[in-house]
Coordinates of C-alpha atoms in Angstrom, one line a residue:
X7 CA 237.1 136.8 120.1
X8 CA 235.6 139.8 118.0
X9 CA 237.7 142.7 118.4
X10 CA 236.3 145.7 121.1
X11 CA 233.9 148.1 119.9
X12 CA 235.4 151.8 119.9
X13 CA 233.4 154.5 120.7
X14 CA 232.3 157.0 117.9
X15 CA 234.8 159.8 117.9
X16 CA 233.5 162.9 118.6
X17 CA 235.2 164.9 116.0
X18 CA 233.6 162.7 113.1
X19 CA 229.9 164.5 114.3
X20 CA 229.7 167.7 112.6
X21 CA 229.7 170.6 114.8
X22 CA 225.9 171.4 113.9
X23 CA 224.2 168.0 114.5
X24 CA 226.3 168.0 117.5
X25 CA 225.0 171.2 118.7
X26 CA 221.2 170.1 117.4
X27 CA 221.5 166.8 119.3
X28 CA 222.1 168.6 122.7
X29 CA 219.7 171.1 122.2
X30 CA 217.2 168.5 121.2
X31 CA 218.2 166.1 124.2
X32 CA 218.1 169.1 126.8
X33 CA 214.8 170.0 125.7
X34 CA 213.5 166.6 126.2
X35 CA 215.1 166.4 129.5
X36 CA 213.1 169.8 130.6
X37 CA 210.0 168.7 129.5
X38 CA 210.2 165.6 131.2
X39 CA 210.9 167.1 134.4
X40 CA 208.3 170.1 133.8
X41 CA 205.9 167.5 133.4
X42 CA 207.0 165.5 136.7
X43 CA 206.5 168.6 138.6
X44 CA 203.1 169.5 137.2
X45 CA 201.8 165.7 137.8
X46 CA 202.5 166.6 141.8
X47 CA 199.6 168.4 143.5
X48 CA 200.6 169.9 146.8
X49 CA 198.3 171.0 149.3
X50 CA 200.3 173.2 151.1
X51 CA 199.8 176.8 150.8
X52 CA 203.2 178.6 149.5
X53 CA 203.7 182.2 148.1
X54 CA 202.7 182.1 144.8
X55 CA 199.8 179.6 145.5
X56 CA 198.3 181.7 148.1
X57 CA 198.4 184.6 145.8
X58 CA 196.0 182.9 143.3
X59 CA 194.2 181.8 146.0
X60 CA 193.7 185.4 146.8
X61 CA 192.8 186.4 143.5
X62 CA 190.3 183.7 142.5
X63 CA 188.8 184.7 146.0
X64 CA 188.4 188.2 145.2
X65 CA 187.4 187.6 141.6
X66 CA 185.0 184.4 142.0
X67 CA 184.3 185.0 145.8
X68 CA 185.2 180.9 146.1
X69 CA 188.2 178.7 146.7
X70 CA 190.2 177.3 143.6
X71 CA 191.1 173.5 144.6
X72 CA 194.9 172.4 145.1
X73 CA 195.0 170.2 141.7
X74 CA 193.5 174.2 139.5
X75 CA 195.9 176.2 141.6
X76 CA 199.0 173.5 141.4
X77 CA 198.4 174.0 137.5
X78 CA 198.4 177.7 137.2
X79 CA 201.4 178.3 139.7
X80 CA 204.9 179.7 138.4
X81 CA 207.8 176.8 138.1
X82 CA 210.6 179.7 138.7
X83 CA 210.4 182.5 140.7
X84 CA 209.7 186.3 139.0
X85 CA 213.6 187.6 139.4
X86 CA 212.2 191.2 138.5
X87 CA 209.4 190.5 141.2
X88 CA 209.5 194.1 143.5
X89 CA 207.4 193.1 146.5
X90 CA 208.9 191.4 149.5
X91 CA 207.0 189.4 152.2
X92 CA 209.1 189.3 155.5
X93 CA 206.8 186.9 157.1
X94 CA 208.2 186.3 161.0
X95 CA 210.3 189.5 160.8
X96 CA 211.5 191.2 164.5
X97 CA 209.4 193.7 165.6
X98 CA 211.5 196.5 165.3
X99 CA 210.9 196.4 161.4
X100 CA 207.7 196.7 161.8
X101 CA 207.7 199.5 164.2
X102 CA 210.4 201.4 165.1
X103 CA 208.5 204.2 168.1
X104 CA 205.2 203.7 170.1
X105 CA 203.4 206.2 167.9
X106 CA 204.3 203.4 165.1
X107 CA 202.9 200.6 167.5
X108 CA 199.9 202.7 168.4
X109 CA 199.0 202.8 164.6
X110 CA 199.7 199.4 163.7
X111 CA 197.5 198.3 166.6
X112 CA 194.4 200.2 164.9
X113 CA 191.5 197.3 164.3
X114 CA 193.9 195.3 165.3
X115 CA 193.2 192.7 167.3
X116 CA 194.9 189.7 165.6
X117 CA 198.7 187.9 166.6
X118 CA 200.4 189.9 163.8
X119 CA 201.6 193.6 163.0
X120 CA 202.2 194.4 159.7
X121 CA 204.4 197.3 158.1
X122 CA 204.6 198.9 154.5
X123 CA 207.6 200.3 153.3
X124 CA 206.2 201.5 149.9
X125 CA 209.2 202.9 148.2
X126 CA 210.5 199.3 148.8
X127 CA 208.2 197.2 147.5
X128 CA 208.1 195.8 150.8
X129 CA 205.7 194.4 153.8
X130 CA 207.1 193.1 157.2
X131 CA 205.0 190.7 159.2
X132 CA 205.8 190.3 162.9
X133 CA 204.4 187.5 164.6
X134 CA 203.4 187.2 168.2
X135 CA 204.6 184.7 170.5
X136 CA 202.4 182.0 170.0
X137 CA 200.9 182.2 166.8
X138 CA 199.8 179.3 164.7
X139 CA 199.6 178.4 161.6
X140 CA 196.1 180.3 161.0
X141 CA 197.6 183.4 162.2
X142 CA 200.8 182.4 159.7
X143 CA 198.0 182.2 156.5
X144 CA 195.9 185.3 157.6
X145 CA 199.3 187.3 157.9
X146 CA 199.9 186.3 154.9
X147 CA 197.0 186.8 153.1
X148 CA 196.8 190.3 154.6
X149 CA 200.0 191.3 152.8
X150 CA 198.9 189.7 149.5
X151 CA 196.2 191.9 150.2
X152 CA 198.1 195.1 150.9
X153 CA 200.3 194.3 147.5
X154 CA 197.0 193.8 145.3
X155 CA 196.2 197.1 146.4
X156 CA 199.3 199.5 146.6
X157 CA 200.8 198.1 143.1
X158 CA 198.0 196.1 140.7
X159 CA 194.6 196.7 139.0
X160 CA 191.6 196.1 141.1
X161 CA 189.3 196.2 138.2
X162 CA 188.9 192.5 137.7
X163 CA 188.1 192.1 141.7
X164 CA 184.4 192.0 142.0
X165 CA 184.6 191.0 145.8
X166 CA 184.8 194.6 148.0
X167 CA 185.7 196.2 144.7
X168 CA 184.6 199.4 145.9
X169 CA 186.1 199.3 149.2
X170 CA 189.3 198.0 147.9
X171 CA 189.6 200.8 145.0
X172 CA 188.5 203.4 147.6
X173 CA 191.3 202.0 149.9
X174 CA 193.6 202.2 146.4
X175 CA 192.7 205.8 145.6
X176 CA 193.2 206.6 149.3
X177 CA 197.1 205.1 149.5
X178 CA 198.4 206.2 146.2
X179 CA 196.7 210.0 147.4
X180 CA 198.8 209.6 151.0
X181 CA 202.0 210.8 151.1
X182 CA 203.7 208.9 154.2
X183 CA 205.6 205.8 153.1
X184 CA 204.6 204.1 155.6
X185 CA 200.6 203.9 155.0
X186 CA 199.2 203.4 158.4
X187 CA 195.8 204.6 157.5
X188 CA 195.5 201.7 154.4
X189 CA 197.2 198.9 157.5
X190 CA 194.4 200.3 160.0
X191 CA 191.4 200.2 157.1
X192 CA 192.6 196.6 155.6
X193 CA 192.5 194.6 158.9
X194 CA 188.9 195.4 158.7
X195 CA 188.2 194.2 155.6
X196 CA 190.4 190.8 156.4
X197 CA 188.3 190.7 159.4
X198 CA 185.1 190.5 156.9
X199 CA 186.9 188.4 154.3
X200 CA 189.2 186.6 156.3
X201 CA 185.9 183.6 157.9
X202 CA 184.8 182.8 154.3
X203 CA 187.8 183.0 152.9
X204 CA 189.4 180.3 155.3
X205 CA 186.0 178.4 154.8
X206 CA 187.0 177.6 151.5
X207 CA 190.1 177.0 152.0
X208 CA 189.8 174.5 154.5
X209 CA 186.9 172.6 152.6
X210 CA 188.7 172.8 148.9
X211 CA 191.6 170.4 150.6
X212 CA 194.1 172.8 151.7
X213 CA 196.4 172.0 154.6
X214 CA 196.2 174.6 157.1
X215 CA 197.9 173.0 159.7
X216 CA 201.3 174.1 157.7
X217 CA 202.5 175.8 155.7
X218 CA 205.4 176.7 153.2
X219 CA 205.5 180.5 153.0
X220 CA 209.4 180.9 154.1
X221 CA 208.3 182.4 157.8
X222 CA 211.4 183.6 159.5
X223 CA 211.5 182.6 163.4
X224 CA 211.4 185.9 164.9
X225 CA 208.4 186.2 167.4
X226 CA 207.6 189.5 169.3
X227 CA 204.9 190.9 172.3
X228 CA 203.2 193.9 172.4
X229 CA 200.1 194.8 174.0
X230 CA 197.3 197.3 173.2
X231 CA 199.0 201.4 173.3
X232 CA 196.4 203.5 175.2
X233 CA 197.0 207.2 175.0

């Protein structure tokens, strides 16, 4: 019988092929699995795909399809990213006194409050007890909204652009943190946007009956503050 093979000893590789080969082999190996991802198109609206949603709305006024958006969206999250969504959040960081609820309740007619915490980088989302998954995206989309306006350039945004950089001027110009005059004037202009918007996101291909945006399960009641 032939005598076993033995296996290559390590130390006979010098230390700089070796060092090559597993570079060169871990490369491959991300590539491959870069490309596996990017060959899945998922129609499910998460954070970062909603967010180019968003954008292409405001800057095309139409829908991108799942297979344009699945191609554009980040593989890794943005570590240094400074806005947080708190989608589902309890209402008491949202509004913490009835003059709080009386201001998030201005044009507000929909099953969500929102907050801004500006020095944060933050928007809390409270849901009310028996939302869906509409009110979950419009919530959503509403924050994505408040972000585009408090922190980025609205000069490529032809949709409302001069509603949305009066709204801009009007926020960075306000002083309170918590910017209930730019909450009360942006549910108007979802209300506007908010029917075409959903239009073509529902006829693109988009699943609206769920969702993937990391929704905590917190769900509150509130009614309409008269004073």
């Amino acid at each position: 019988a032939p005598p076993p093979l033995s296996p290559l000893p390590l130390h006979s590789l010098p230390l700089s092929l070796t060092y090559l080969l597993f570079f060169l082999f871990t490369s491959l190996h991300i590539y491959a699995n870069v490309r596996a991802v990017r060959s899945v198109v998922m129609e499910t609206v998460n954070r970062g795909r909603l967010r180019i949603l968003l954008e292409d709305f405001l800057r095309e006024g139409a829908v991108p399809s799942p297979p344009s958006v699945n191609a554009r969206e980040p593989l890794l999250p943005v570590l240094w990213e400074r806005e947080q969504l708190i989608l589902g959040a309890p209402l008491h960081r949202v509004v913490g006194s009835t003059y709080e609820l009386k201001k998030a309740t201005e044009n507000n007619t929909k099953n969500y409050l929102l907050g801004v915490h500006k020095k944060k980088g933050e928007v809390c989302v409270s849901l009310r007890e028996g939302s869906g998954s509409l009110d979950v995206l419009q919530a959503a989309f509403h924050a994505e909204l408040l972000f585009l306006i408090l922190n980025h350039d609205l000069s490529e945004f032809p949709v409302e652009h001069r509603k949305l950089t009066d709204l801009q001027r009007n926020a960075r110009a306000e002083m309170d943190d918590r910017q209930w005059g730019l909450v009360s004037d942006t549910h108007c202009v979802m209300d506007e946007l908010w029917t075409p918007l959903l239009r073509g996101v529902s006829s693109n291909g988009w699943d609206t009956r769920r969702e993937q945006l990391g929704k905590e399960e917190w769900r509150g009641r509130w009614g309409l503050v008269k004073w």
